[in-house]
Coordinates of C-alpha atoms in Angstrom, one line a residue:
X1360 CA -50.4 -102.9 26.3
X1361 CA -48.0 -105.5 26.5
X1362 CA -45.7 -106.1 23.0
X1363 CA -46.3 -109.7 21.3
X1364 CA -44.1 -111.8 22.4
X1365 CA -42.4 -112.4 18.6
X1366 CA -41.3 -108.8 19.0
X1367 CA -39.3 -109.9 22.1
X1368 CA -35.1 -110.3 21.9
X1369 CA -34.4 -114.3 21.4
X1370 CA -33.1 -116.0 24.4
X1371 CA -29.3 -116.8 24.0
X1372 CA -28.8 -119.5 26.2
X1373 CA -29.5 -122.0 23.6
X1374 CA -26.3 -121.2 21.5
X1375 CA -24.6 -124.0 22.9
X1376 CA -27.2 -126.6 22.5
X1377 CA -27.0 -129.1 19.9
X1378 CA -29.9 -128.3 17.1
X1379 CA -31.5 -131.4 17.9
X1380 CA -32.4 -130.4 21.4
X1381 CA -32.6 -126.8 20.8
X1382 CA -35.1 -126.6 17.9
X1383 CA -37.8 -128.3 20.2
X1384 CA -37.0 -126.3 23.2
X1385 CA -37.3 -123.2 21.6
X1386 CA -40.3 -123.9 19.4
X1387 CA -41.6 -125.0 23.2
X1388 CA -40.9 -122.2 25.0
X1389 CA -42.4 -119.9 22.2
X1390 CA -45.8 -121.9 22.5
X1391 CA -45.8 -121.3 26.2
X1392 CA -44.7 -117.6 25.9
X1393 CA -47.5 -117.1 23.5
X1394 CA -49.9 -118.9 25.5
X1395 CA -49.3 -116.9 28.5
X1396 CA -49.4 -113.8 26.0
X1397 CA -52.6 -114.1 25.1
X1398 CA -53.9 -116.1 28.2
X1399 CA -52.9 -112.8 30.2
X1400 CA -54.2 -110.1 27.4
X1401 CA -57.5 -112.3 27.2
X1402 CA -58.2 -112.0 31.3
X1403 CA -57.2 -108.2 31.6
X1404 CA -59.4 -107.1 29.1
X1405 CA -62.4 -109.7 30.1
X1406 CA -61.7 -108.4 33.8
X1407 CA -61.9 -104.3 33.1
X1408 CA -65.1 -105.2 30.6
X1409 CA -66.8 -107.0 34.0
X1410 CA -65.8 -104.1 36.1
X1411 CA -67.2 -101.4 33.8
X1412 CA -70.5 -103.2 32.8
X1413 CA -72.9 -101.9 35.6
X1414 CA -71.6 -98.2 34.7
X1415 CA -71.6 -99.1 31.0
X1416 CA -75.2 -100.0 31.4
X1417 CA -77.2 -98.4 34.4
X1418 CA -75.2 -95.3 34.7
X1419 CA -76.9 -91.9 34.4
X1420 CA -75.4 -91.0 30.8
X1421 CA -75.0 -92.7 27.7
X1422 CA -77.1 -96.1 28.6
X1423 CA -79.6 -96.0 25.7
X1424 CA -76.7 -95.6 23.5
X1425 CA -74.6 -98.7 25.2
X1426 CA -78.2 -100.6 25.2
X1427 CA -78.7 -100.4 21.9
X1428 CA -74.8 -100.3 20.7
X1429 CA -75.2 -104.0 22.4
X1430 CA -78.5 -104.9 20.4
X1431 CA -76.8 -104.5 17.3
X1432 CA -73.7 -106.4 18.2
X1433 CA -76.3 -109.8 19.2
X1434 CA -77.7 -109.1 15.9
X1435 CA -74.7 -108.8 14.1
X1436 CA -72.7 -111.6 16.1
X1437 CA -75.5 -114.2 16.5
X1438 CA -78.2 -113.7 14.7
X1439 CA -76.7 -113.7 11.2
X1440 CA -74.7 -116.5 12.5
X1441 CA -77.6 -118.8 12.9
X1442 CA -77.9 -120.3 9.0
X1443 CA -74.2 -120.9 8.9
X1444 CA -74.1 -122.7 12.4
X1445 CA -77.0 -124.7 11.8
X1446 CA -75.8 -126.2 8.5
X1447 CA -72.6 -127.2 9.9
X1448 CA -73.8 -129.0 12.7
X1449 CA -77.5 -130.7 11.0
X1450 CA -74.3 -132.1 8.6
X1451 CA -72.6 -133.3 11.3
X1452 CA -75.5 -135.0 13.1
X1453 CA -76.6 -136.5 9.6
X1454 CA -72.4 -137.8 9.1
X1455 CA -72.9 -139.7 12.6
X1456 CA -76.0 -140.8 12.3
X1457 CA -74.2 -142.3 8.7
X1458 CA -70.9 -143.4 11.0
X1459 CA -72.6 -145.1 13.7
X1460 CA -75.5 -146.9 12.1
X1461 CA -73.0 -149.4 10.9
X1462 CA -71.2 -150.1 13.8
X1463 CA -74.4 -150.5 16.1
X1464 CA -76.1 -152.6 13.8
X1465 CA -73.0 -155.7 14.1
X1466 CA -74.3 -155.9 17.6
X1467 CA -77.8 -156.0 17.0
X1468 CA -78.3 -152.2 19.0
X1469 CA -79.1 -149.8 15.6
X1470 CA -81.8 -148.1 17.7
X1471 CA -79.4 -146.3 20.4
X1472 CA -78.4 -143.8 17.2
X1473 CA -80.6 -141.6 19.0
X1474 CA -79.0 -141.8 22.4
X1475 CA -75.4 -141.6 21.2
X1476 CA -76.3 -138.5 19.1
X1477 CA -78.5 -136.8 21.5
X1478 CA -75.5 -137.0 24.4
X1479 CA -72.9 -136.0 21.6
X1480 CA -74.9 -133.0 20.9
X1481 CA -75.7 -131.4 24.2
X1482 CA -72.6 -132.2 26.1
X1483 CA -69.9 -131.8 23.6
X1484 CA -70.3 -130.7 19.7
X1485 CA -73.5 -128.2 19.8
X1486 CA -71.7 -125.8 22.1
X1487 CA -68.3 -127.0 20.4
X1488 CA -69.0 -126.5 16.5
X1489 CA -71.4 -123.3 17.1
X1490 CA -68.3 -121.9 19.1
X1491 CA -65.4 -123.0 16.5
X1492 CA -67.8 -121.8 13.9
X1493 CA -68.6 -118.3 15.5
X1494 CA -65.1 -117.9 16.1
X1495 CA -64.2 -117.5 11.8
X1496 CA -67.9 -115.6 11.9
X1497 CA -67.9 -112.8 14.3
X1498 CA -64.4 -113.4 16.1
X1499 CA -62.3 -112.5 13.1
X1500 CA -65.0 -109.4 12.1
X1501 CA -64.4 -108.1 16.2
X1502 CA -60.2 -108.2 15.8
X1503 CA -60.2 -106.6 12.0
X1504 CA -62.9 -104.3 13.3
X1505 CA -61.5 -103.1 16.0
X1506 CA -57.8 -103.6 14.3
X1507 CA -58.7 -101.2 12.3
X1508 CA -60.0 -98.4 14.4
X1509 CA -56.7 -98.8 16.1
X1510 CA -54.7 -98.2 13.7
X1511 CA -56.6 -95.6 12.3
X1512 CA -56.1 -93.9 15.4
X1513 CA -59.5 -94.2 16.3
X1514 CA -59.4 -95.4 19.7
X1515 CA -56.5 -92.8 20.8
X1516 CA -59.3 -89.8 19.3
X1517 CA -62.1 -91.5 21.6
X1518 CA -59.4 -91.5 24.4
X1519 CA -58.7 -87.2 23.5
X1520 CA -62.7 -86.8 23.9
X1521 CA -63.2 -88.8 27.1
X1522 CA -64.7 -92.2 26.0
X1523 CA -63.4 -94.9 27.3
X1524 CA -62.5 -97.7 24.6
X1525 CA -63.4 -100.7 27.0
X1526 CA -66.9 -99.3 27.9
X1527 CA -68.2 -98.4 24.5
X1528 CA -65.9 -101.1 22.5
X1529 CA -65.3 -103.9 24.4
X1530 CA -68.2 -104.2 27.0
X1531 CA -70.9 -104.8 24.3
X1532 CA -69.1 -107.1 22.2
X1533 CA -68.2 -109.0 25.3
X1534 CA -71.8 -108.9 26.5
X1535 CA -73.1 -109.9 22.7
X1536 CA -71.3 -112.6 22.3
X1537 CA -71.2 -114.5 25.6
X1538 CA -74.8 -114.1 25.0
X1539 CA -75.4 -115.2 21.7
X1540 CA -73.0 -118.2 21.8
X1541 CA -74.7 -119.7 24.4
X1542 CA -78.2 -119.1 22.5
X1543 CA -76.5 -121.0 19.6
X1544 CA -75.2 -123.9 21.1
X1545 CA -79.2 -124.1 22.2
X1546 CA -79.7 -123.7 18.0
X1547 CA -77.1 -125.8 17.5
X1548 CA -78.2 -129.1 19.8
X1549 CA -81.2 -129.1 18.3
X1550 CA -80.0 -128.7 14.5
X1551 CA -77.5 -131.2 15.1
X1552 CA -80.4 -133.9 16.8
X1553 CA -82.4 -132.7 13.7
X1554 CA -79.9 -134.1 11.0
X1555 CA -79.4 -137.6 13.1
X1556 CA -83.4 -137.5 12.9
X1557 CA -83.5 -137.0 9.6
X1558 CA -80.9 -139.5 8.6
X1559 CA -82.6 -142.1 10.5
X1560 CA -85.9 -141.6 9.2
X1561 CA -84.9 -141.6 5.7
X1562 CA -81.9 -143.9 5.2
X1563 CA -82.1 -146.0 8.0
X1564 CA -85.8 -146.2 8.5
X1565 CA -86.7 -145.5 11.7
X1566 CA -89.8 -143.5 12.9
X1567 CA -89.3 -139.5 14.0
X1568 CA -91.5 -140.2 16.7
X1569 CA -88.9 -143.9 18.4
X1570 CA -86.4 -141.2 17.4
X1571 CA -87.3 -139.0 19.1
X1572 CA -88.3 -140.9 22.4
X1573 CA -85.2 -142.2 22.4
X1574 CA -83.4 -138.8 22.5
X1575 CA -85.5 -137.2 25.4
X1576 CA -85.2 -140.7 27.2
X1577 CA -81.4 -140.3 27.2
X1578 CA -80.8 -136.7 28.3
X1579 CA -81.0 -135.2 31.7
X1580 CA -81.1 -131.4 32.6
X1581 CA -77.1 -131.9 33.7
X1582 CA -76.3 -133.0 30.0
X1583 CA -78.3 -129.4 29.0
X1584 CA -77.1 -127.0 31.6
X1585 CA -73.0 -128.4 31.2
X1586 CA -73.2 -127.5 27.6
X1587 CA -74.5 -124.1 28.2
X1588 CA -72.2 -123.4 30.8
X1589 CA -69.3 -124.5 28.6
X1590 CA -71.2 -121.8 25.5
X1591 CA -71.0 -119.3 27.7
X1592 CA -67.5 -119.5 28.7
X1593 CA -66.4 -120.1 25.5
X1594 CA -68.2 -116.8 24.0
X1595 CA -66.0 -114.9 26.8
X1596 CA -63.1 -116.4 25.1
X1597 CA -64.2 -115.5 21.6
X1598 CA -64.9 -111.9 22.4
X1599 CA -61.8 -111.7 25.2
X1600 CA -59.2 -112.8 23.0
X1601 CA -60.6 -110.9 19.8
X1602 CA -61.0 -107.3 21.1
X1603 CA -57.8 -107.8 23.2
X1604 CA -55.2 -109.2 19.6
X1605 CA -57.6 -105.9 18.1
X1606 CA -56.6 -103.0 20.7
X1607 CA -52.7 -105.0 20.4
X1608 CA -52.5 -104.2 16.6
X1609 CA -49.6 -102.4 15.4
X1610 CA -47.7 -101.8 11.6
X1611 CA -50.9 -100.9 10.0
X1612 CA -52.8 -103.2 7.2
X1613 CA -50.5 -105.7 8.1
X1614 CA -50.6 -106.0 12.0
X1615 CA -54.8 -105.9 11.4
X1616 CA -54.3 -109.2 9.0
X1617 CA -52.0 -111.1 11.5
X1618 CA -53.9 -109.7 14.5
X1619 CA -57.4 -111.4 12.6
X1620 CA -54.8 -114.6 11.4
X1621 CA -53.9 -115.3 15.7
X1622 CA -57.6 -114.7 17.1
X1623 CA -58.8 -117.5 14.6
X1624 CA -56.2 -119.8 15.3
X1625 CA -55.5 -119.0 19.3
X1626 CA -59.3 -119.0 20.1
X1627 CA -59.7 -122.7 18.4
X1628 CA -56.8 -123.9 20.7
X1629 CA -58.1 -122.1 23.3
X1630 CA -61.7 -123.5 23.0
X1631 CA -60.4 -127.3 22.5
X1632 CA -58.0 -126.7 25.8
X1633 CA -60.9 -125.2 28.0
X1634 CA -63.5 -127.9 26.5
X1635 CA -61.0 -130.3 27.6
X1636 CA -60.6 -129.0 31.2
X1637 CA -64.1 -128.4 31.9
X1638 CA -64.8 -132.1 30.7
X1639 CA -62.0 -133.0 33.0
X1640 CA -63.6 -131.9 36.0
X1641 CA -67.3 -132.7 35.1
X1642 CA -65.9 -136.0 35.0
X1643 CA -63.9 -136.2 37.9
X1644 CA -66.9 -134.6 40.1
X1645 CA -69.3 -137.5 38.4
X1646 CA -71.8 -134.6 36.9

């Protein structure tokens, strides 16, 4: 596996520059080195995952074990997940709600609280926040876990007795989490409506029932399916990028804490830059 690209010799050419210039360069060309890092680890490891699932799971030996290895890792990655996901976001439908109120009411259009929040929700934040938030949840857990194992010298022992790392490591915490992300951002849509419901009801007074007209009035299966398109891709990145920095640890105790430290931060960069590109092009193709 490739070294991290912080272990590399420093580029000389630079010498001459005057600091002014230089510092930016460099602190430049270190960003793209470790986004190309981690963008190339991420797509090896998601690409020999999707190349050993059908023998992982329908091959003669071993698939009870992988089927219920990957039962336990949707259990552990999404379902425990769910209280801490849901909070976030009903607070963040109920601080909109609070935000917007305001602003629609100078023009006389209060009632479109619903609209605004609904679209917010299952286009953008749902599958956003329920991501970010799975990413300190199970992302950091997968990296440490697996961290750990490696340098334990686990993984080289399963190597000595013929089981391959990706297949019984990697595939099911792959699987689990593409899964269970996009079964959150479903969670998470309807939390995050929830708290704007709530909020409108209470404090601003109007009825669950206008509320909630108003919210099925304004969405459209595209607005649904984009969102769960985008939570599913953005699980892949989660689990990709957190069993890859895992498998890369080295220097013991240490290389686990800054392998768990990069997965938190690069996945959160990573899902902003992808959630930027895909709304990009769902623009530019007018879906």
């Amino acid at each position: 596996m490739p070294d991290s690209p912080d272990e590399q010799p420093q580029a000389s050419k630079l010498d001459k520059v005057p600091g002014i210039v230089a510092g930016p360069v460099e602190s430049l060309g270190g960003v793209g080195m470790r986004t190309a890092w981690a963008t190339g680890g991420t797509s090896t490891i998601v690409a020999q995952a999707v190349r050993k699932l059908p023998t992982t799971y329908f091959a003669k030996r071993g698939k009870t074990l992988a089927w219920q290895n990957l039962t336990y890792q949707m259990v552990r990655v999404g379902v425990r997940a769910i209280p801490v996901v849901s909070l976030v976001v009903f607070a963040i439908g109920a601080i909109l709600s609070l935000q917007i109120v305001p602003i629609l009411r100078a023009y006389g259009a209060q009632d479109e609280v619903a609209s605004i929040i609904a679209i917010a929700m299952f286009r953008e934040l749902g599958p956003l926040v329920g991501a970010i938030v799975l990413t300190g949840f199970a992302g950091a857990s997968i990296a440490a876990e697996l961290g750990t194992m490696k340098v334990g010298e686990e993984i080289e022992a399963m190597e000595t007795h013929a089981i391959d790392p990706i297949s019984f490591l990697v595939v099911p915490r792959l699987v689990a989490t593409a899964i269970m992300t996009t079964c959150l951002a479903v969670v998470a849509i309807l939390v995050g409506v929830g708290g704007g419901l709530v909020v409108g009801w209470l404090i601003q007074g109007m009825p669950p029932e206008q509320y909630i007209r108003r919210t099925i009035d304004a969405i459209v299966m595209r607005d649904f399916l984009t969102g769960l398109i985008k939570a599913f891709v953005f699980g892949t990145i989660i689990a990709g990028l957190a069993c890859w920095l895992g498998l890369s640890v080295r220097g013991g105790a240490q290389g686990v804490g800054d392998a768990t430290t990069q997965t938190v931060v690069l996945t959160i960069v990573a899902l902003a830059v992808v959630d930027l590109a895909f709304t990009w092009v769902f623009f530019a193709v007018g879906v």
